[in-house]
CSV table of C-alpha atoms in Angstrom, one decimal:
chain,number,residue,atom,x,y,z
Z,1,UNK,CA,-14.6,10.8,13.4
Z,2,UNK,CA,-11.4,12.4,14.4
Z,3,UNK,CA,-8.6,10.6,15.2
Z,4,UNK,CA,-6.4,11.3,18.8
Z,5,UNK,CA,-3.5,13.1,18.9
Z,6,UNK,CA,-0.6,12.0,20.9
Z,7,UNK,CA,2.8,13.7,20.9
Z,8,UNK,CA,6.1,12.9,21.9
Z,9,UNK,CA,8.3,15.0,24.0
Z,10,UNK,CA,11.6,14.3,25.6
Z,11,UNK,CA,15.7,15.7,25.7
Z,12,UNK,CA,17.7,14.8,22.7
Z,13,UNK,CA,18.6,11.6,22.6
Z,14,UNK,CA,16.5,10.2,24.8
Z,15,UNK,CA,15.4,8.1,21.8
Z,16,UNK,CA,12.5,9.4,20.5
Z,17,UNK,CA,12.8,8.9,16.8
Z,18,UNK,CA,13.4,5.6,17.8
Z,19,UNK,CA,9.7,5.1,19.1
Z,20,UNK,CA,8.4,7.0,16.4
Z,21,UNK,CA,9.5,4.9,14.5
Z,22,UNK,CA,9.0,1.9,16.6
Z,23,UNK,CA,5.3,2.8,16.3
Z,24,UNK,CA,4.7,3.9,13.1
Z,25,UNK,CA,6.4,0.9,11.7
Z,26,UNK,CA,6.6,1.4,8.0
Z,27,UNK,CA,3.0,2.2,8.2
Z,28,UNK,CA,4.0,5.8,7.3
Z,29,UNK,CA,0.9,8.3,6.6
Z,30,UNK,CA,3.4,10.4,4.3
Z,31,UNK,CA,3.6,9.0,0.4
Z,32,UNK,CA,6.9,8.3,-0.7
Z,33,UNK,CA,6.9,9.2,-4.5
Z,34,UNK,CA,3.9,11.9,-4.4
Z,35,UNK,CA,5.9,14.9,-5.9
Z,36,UNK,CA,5.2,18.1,-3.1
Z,37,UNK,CA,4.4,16.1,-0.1
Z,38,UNK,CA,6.5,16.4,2.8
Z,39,UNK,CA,9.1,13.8,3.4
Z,40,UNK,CA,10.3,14.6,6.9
Z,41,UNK,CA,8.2,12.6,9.1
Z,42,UNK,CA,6.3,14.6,11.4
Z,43,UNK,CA,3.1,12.6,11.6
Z,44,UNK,CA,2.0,9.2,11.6
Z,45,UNK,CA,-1.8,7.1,11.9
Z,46,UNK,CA,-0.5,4.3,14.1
Z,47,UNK,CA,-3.1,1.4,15.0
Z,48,UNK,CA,-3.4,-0.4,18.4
Z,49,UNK,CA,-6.7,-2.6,19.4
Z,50,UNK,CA,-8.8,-1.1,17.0
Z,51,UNK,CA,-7.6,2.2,18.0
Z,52,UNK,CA,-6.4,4.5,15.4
Z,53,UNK,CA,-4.4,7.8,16.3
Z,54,UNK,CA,-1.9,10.2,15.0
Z,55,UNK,CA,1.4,10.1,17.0
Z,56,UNK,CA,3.9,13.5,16.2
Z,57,UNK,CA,6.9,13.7,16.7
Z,58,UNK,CA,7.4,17.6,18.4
Z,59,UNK,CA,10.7,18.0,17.1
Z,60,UNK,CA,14.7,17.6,17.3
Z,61,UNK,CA,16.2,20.1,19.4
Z,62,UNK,CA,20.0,20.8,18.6
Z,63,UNK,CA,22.0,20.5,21.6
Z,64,UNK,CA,23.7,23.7,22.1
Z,65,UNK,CA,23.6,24.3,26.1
Z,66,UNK,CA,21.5,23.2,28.6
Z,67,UNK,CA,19.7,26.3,28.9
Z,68,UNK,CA,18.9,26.1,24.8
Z,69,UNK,CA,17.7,22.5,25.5
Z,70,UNK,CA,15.2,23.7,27.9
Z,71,UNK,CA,13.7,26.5,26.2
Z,72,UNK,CA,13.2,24.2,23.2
Z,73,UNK,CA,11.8,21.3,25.6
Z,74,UNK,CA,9.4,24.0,26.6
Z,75,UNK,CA,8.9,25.2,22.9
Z,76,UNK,CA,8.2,21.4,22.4
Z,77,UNK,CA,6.1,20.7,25.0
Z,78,UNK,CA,4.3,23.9,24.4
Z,79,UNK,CA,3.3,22.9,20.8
Z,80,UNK,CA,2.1,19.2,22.2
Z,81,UNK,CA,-0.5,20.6,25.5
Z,82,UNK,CA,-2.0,23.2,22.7
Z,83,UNK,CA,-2.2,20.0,19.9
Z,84,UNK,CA,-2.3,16.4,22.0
Z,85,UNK,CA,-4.8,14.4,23.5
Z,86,UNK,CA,-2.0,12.8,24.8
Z,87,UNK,CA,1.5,13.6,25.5
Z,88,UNK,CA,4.3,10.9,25.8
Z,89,UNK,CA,6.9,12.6,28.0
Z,90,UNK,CA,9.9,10.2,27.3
Z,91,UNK,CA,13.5,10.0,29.6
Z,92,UNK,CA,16.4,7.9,29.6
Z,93,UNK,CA,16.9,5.4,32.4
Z,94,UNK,CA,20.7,5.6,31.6
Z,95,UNK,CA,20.8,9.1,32.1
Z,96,UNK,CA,18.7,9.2,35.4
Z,97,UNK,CA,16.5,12.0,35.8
Z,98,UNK,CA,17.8,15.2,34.7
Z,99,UNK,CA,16.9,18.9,36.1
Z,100,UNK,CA,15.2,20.1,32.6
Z,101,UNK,CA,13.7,16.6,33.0
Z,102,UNK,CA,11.4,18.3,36.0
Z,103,UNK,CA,11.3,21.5,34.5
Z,104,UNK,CA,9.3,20.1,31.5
Z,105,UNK,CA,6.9,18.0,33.7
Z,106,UNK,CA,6.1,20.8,35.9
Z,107,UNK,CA,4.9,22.7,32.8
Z,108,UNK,CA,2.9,19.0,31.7
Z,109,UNK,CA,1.5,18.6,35.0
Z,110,UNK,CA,0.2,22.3,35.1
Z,111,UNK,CA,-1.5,21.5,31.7
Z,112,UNK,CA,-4.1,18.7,33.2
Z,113,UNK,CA,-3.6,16.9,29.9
Z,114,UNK,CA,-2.9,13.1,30.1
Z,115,UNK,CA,0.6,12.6,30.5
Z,116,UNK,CA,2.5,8.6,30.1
Z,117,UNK,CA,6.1,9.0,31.5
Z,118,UNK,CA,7.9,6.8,29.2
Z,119,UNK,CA,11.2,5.7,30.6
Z,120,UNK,CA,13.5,4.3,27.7
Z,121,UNK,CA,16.4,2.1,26.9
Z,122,UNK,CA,15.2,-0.4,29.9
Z,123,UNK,CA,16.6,-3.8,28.2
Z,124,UNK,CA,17.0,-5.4,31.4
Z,125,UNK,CA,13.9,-5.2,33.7
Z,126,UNK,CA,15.8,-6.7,37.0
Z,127,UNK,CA,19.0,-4.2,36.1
Z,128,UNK,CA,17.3,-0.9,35.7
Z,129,UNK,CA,14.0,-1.5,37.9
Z,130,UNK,CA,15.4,1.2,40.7
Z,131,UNK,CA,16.6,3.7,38.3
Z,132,UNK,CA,12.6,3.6,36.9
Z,133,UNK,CA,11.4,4.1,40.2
Z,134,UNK,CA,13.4,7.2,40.9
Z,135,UNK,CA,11.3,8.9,37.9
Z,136,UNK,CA,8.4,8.5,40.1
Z,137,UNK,CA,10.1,11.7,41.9
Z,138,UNK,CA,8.4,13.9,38.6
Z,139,UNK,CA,5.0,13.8,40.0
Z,140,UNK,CA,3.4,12.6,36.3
Z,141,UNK,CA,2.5,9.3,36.8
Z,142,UNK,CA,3.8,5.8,37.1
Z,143,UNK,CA,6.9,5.3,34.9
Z,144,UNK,CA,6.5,2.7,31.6
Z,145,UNK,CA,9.9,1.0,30.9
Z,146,UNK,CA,10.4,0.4,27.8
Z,147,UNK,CA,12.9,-0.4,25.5
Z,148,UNK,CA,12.3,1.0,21.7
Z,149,UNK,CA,15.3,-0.3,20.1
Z,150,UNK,CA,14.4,-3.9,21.1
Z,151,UNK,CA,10.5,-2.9,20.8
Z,152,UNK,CA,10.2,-4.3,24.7
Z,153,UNK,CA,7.0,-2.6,27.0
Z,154,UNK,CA,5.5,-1.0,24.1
Z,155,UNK,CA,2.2,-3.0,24.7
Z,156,UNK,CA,1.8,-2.0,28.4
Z,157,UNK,CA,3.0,1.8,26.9
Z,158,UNK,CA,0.2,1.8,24.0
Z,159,UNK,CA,-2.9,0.1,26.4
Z,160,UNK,CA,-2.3,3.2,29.1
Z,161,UNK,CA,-2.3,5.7,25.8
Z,162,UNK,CA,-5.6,4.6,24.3
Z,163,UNK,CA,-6.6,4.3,27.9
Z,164,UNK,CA,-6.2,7.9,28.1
Z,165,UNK,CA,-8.2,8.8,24.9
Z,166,UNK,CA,-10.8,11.8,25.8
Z,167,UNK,CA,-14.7,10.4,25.6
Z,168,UNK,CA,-15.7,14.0,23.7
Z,169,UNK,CA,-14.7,12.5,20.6
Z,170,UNK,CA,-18.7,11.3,20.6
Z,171,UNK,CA,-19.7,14.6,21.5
Z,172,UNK,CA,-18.1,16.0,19.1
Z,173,UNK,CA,-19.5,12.9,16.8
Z,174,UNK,CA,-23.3,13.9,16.9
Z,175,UNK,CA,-22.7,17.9,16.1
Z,176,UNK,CA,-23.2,17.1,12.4
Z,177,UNK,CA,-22.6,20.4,10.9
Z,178,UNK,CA,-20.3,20.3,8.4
Z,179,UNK,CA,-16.2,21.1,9.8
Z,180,UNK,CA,-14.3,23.2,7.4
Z,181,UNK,CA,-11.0,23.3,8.3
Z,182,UNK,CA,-9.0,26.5,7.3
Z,183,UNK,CA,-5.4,25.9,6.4
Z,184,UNK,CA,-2.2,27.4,4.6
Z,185,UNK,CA,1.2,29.1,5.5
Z,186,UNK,CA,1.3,32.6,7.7
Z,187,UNK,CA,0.2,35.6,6.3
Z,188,UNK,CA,-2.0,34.1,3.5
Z,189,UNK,CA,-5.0,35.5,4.3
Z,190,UNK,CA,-7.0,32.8,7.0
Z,191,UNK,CA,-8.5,35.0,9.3
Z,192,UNK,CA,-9.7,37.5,7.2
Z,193,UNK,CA,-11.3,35.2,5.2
Z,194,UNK,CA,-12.9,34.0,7.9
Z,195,UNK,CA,-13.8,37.7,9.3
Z,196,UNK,CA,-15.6,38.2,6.3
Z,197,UNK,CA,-17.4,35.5,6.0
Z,198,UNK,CA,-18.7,36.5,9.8
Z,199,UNK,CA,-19.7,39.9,8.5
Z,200,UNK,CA,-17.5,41.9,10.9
Z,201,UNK,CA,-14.5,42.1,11.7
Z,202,UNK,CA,-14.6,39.6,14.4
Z,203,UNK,CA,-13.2,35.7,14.8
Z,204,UNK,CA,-16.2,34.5,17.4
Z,205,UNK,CA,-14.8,32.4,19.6
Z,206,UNK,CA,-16.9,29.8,20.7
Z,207,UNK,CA,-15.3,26.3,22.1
Z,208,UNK,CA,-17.6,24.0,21.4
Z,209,UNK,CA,-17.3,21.2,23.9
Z,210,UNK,CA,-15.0,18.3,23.6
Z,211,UNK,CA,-12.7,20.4,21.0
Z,212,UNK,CA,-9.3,20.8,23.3
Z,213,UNK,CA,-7.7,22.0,20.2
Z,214,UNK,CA,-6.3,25.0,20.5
Z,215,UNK,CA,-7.6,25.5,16.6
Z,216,UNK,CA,-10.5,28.4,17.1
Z,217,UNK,CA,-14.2,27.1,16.6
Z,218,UNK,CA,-16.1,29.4,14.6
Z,219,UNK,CA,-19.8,29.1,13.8
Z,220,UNK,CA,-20.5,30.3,10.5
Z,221,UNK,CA,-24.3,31.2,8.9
Z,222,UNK,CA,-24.9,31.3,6.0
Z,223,UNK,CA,-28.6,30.8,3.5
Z,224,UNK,CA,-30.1,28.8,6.8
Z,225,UNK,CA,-27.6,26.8,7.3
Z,226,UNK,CA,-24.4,26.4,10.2
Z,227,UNK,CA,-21.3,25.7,9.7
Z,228,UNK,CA,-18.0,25.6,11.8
Z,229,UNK,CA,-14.7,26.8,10.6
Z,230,UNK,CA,-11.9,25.4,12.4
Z,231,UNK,CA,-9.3,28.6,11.9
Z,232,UNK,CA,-5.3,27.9,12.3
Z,233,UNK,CA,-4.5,31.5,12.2
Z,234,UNK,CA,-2.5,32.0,15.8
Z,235,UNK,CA,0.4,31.1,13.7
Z,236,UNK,CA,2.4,34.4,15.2
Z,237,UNK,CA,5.0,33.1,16.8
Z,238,UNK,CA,7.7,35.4,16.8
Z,239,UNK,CA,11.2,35.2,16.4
Z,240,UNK,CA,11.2,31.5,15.2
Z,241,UNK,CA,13.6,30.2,13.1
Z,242,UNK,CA,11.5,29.2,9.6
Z,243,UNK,CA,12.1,25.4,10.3
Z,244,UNK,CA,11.0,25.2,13.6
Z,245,UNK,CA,7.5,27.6,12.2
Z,246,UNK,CA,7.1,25.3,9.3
Z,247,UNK,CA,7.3,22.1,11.6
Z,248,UNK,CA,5.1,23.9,14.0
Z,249,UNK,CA,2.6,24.9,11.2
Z,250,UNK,CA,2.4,21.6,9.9
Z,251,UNK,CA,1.3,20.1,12.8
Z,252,UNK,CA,-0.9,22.4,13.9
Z,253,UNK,CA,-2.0,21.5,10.0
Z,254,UNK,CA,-2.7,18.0,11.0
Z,255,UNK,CA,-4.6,18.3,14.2
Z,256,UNK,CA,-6.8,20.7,12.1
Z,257,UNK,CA,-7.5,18.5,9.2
Z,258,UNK,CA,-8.4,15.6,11.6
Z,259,UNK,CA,-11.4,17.1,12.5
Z,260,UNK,CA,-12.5,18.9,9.6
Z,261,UNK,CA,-15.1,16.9,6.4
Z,262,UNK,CA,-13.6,19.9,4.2
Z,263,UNK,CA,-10.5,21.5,4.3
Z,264,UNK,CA,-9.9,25.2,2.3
Z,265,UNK,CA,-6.4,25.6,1.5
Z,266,UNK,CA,-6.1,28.7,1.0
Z,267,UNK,CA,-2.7,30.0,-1.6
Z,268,UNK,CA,-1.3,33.7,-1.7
Z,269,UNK,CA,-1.9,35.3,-5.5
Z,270,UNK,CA,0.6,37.6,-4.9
Z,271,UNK,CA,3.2,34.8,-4.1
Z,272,UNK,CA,2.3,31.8,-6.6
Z,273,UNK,CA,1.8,28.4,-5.5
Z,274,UNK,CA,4.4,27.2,-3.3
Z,275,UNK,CA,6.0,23.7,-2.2
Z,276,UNK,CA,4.7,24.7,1.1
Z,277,UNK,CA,1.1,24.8,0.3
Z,278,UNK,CA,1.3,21.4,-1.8
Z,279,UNK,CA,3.3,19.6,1.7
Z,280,UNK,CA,0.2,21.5,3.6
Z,281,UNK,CA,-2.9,19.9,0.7
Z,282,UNK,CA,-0.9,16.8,0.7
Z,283,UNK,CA,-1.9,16.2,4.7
Z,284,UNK,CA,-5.3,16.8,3.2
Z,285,UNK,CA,-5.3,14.6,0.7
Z,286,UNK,CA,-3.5,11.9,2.8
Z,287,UNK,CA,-6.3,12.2,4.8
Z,288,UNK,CA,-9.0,12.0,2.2
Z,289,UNK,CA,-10.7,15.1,3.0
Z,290,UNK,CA,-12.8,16.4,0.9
Z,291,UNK,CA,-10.4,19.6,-0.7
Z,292,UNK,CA,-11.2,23.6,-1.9
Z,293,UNK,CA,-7.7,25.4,-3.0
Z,294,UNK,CA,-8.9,29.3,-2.8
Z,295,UNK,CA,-6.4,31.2,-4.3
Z,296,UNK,CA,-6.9,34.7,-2.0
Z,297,UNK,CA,-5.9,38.5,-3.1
Z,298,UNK,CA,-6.8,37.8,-6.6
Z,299,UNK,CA,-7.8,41.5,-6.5
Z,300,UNK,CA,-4.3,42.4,-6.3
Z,301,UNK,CA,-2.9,40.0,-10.1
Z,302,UNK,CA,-2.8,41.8,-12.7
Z,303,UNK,CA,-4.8,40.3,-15.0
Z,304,UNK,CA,-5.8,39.8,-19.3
Z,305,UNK,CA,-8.4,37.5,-20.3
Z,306,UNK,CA,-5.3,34.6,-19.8
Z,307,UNK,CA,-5.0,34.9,-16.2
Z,308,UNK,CA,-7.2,32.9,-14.7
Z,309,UNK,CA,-6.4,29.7,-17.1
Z,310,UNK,CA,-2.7,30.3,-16.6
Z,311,UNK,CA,-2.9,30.2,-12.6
Z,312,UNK,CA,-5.5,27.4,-12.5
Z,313,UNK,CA,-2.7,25.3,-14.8
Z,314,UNK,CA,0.2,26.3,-12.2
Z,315,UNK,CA,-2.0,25.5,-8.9
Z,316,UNK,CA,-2.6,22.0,-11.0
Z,317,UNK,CA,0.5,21.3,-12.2
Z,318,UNK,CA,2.2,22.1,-8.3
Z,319,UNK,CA,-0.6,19.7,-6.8
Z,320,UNK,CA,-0.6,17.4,-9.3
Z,321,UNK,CA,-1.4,14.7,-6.4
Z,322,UNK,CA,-4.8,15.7,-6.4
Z,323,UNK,CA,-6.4,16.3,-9.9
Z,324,UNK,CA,-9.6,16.4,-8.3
Z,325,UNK,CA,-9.3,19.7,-6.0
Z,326,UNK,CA,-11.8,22.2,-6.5
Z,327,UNK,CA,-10.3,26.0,-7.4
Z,328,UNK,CA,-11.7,29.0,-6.7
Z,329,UNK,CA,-10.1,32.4,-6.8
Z,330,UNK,CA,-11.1,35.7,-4.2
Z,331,UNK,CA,-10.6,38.3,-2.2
Z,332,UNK,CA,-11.0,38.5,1.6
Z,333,UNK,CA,-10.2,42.4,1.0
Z,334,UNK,CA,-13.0,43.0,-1.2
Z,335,UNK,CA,-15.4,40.0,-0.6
Z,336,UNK,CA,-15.3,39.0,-4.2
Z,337,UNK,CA,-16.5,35.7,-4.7
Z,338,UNK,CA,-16.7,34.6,-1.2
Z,339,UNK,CA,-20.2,33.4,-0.9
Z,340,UNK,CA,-19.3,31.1,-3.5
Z,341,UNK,CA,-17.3,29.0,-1.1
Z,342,UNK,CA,-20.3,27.8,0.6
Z,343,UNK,CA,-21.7,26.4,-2.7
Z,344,UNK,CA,-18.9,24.8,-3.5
Z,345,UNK,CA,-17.9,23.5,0.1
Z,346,UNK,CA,-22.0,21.9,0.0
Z,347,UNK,CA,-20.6,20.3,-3.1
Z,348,UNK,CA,-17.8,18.7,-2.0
Z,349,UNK,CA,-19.8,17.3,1.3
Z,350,UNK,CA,-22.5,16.3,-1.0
Z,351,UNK,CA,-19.8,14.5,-3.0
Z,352,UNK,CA,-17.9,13.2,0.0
Z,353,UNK,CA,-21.2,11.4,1.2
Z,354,UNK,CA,-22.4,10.2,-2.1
Z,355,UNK,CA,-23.2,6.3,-2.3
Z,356,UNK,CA,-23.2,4.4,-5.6
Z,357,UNK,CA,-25.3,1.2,-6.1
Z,358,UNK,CA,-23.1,-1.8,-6.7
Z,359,UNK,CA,-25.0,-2.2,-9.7
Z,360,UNK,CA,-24.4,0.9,-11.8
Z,361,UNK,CA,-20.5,0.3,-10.6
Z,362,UNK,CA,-19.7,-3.2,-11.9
Z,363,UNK,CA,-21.6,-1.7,-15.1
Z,364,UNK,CA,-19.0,1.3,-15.5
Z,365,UNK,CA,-16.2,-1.4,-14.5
Z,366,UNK,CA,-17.3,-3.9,-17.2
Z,367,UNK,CA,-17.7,-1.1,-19.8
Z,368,UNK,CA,-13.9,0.1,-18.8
Z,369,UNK,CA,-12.6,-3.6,-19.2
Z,370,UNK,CA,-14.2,-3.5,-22.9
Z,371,UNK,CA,-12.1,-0.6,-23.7
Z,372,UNK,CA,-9.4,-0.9,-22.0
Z,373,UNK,CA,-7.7,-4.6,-21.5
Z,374,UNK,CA,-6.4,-5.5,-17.8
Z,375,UNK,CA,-2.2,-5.5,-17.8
Z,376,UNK,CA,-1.1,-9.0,-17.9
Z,377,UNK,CA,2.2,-10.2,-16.6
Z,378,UNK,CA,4.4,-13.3,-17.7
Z,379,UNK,CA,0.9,-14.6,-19.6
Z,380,UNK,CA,-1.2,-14.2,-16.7
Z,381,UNK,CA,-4.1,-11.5,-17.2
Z,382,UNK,CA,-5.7,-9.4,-14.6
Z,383,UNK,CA,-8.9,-10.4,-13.7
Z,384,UNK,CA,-11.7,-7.5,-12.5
Z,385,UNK,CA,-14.6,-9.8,-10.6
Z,386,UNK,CA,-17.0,-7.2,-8.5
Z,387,UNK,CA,-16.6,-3.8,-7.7
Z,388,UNK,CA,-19.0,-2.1,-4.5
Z,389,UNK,CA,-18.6,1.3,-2.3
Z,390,UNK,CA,-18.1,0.4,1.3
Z,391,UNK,CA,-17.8,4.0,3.0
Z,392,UNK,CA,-18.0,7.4,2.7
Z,393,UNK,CA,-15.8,10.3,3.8
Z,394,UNK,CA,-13.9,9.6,1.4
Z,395,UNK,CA,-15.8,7.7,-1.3
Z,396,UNK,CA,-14.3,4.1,-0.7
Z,397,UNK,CA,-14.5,1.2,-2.9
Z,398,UNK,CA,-13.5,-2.5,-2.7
Z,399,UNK,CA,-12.2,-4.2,-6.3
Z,400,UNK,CA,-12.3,-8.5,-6.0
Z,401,UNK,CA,-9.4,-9.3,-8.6
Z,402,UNK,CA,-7.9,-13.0,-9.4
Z,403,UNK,CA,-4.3,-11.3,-8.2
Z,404,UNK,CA,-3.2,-8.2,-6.3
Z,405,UNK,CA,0.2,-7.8,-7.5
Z,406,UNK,CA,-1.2,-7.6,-11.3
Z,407,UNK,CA,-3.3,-4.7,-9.9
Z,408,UNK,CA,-1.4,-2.1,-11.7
Z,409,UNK,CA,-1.6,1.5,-10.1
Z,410,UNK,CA,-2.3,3.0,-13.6
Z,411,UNK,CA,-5.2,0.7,-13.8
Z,412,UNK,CA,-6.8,1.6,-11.0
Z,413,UNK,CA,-6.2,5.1,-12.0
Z,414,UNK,CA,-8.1,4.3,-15.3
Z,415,UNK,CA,-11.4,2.8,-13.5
Z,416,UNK,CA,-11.1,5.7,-10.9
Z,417,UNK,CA,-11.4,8.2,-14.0
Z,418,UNK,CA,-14.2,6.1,-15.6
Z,419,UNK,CA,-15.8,6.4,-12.1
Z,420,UNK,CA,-15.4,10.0,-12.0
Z,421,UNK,CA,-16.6,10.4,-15.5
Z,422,UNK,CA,-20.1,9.5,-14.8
Z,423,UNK,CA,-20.2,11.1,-10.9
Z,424,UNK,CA,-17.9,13.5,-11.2
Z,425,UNK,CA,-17.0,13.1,-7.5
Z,426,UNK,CA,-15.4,16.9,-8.0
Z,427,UNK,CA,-13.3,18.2,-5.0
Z,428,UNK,CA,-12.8,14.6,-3.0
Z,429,UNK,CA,-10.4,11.8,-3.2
Z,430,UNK,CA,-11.6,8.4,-3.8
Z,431,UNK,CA,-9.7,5.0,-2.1
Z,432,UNK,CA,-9.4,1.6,-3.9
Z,433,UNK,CA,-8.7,-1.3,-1.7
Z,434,UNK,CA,-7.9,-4.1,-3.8
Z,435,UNK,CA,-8.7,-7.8,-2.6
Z,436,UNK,CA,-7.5,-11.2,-4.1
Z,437,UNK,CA,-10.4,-13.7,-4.8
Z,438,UNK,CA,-9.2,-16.8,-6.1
Z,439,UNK,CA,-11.6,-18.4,-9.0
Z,440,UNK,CA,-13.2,-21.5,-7.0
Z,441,UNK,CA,-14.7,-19.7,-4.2
């Protein structure tokens, strides 16, 4: 199921890093040490209720002049109606309301999507309360005072935002054709990919309900059976400094990737694997998608019997993260190879969805103890009790130990590779959760 999107827009200042990170609380999707994924927080799962969603921030804007702030406000809020289900508008209660202040919510208010007017740095209720009324002047909505330095209101704040959650998301729940996200930098080759795959040279456009992405839905035969292809080519935006495109890119990335079971992350030949395509398949693999890296315009490499083996070790060694991605190398230009991406995108579903008895897993677990002792710390050992699968989408497994904090990393690395050894489990992550059970119960 794919997770809401809610954005964050405001002026500078106005304090919306703070809230960010207010929210996201060191919860943060993004891993630290994972060489090639992006550090700058963009994106972030936060949890309310039993409510998971993925709050982005749009953007700093550099104050230059007002009339700089506003086009990038618009810019901002631009990028959040095409993305959000959601869109915190956030203003400053010290500042009072501000003329690009009602610029920017007549553009939200023309969008239809849910807008909460978040008013911040309210840390006295009694003090400010006029100041938040005169906000109700915007037209969007009743105001929210908060506070997200001192973390006050952002209860009230978070009930109206899942509140506001669209209902297609179980529409979009019982189309279970498989979702294929398509993602990579500008100019890779996305579309055409996609345009061949269709046969002609044509991206059909059909919005399938309860999508409000503004990611094109494209329906996809192939041997008897549909697909969609979610396709975030559109990517032309002209004239944009490459920061504000990457940032852009990236979450248009994300909102992709929610949606999708497998995500083809598609890499230049002609340019070599870049630290911009391992921050793109590390929102993939953050997300435990199941993941194809096609390597496109392999028609135009030069090649000798070496080729192939030599790019498949660079593409590895750059996305080291994920020693489990499937590669494949085409050609959108000529076609080569492409109708092997279906068998290999059946695979990875097939893999994403595959259940192990709890059996055959605590025998593979016993067998890797046998070989391999568990680390022990200051004399106490590791103790492995049970191991069972509890989900799917990614593969997801539950290991009872006698103590968490002996759980090594590298350890659960090793059982993951037995695991993998028997199953293969090729072109999908796998997630450990590790629970204490103490030896009396």
């Amino acid at each position: 199921m794919s997770k809401p999107i809610v954005a964050i827009v405001g002026r500078p200042n106005v304090g919306k890093s703070t809230l960010f990170n207010a929210l996201a609380g060191e919860n943060i999707s993004i891993v630290k040490d994972t060489p090639g994924v992006t550090r700058d927080r963009i994106y972030a799962d936060v949890e309310w209720l039993n409510h998971t969603f993925t709050l982005i921030d749009t953007g700093g804007i550099e104050p230059d002049s007002n009339d700089i702030i506003l086009s990038q406000m618009r810019e901002q809020a631009q990028i959040a109606i095409d993305t959000a289900d959601v869109i915190l508008f956030m203003v400053d209660v010290k500042q009072g309301l501000v003329d690009s202040d009602s610029k920017v919510a007549d553009m939200l208010r023309r969008s239809h999507k849910p807008v909460v007017l978040t008013v911040n740095k309210v840390d006295h209720h009694e003090k400010f309360l006029a100041d938040v009324y005169e906000f109700y002047n915007l037209g969007i909505g009743d105001p929210f005072p908060i506070s997200s330095v001192n973390k006050q209101g952002l209860g009230d704040l978070l009930d109206q935002v899942i509140s506001l959650f669209p209902e297609s998301v179980t529409e979009e729940e019982e189309d279970d054709r498989p979702k294929i996200a398509v993602v990579g930098k500008p100019n890779v080759g996305k579309s055409s990919i996609i345009n061949k795959l269709l046969g002609e040279n044509r991206v059909i456009v059909s919005n399938i309900a309860g999508t409000t992405r503004d990611a094109i839905d494209t329906e996809v035969q192939w041997d008897g059976k549909e697909y969609v292809f979610i396709d975030t080519a559109g990517l032309r935006r002209k004239n944009k400094i490459k920061e504000e495109l990457e940032r852009y890119s990236i979450i248009r990335t994300v909102t992709a990737v929610e949606r999708a079971d497998v995500v083809v992350v598609v890499i230049d030949a002609t340019e070599g694997v870049t630290e911009q395509d391992a921050k793109i398949a590390g929102i993939a693999h953050d997300r435990g998608k199941g993941i194809l890296v096609v390597v496109n315009k392999w028609d135009a490499i030069e090649k000798d019997d070496k080729t192939i083996y030599k790019y498949t070790n660079k593409v590895k060694e750059v996305l080291s993260f994920m020693p489990y991605a499937e590669i494949m190398f085409v050609s959108a230009e000529t076609g080569q190879r492409l109708p092997k991406l279906f068998e290999k995108i059946d695979m990875i579903i097939e893999n994403q969805t595959m259940r192990i008895a709890t059996g055959v897993l605590n025998e593979i677990m016993s067998e890797a103890i046998a070989l391999q002792q568990p680390p022990s710390d200051k004399g106490k050992r590791l103790k492995l009790y049970y191991i069972t699968q509890v989900a799917v989408k990614p593969p997801t497994f539950v290991i009872f130990v006698n103590d968490k904090k002996l759980m090594h990393f590298s350890y659960t690395r090793y059982l993951e590779n037995k695991i993998r050894d028997t199953f293969g489990f090729k072109g999908t992550s796998l997630k450990f959760i590790i629970r204490e059970r103490k030896d009396n119960e």
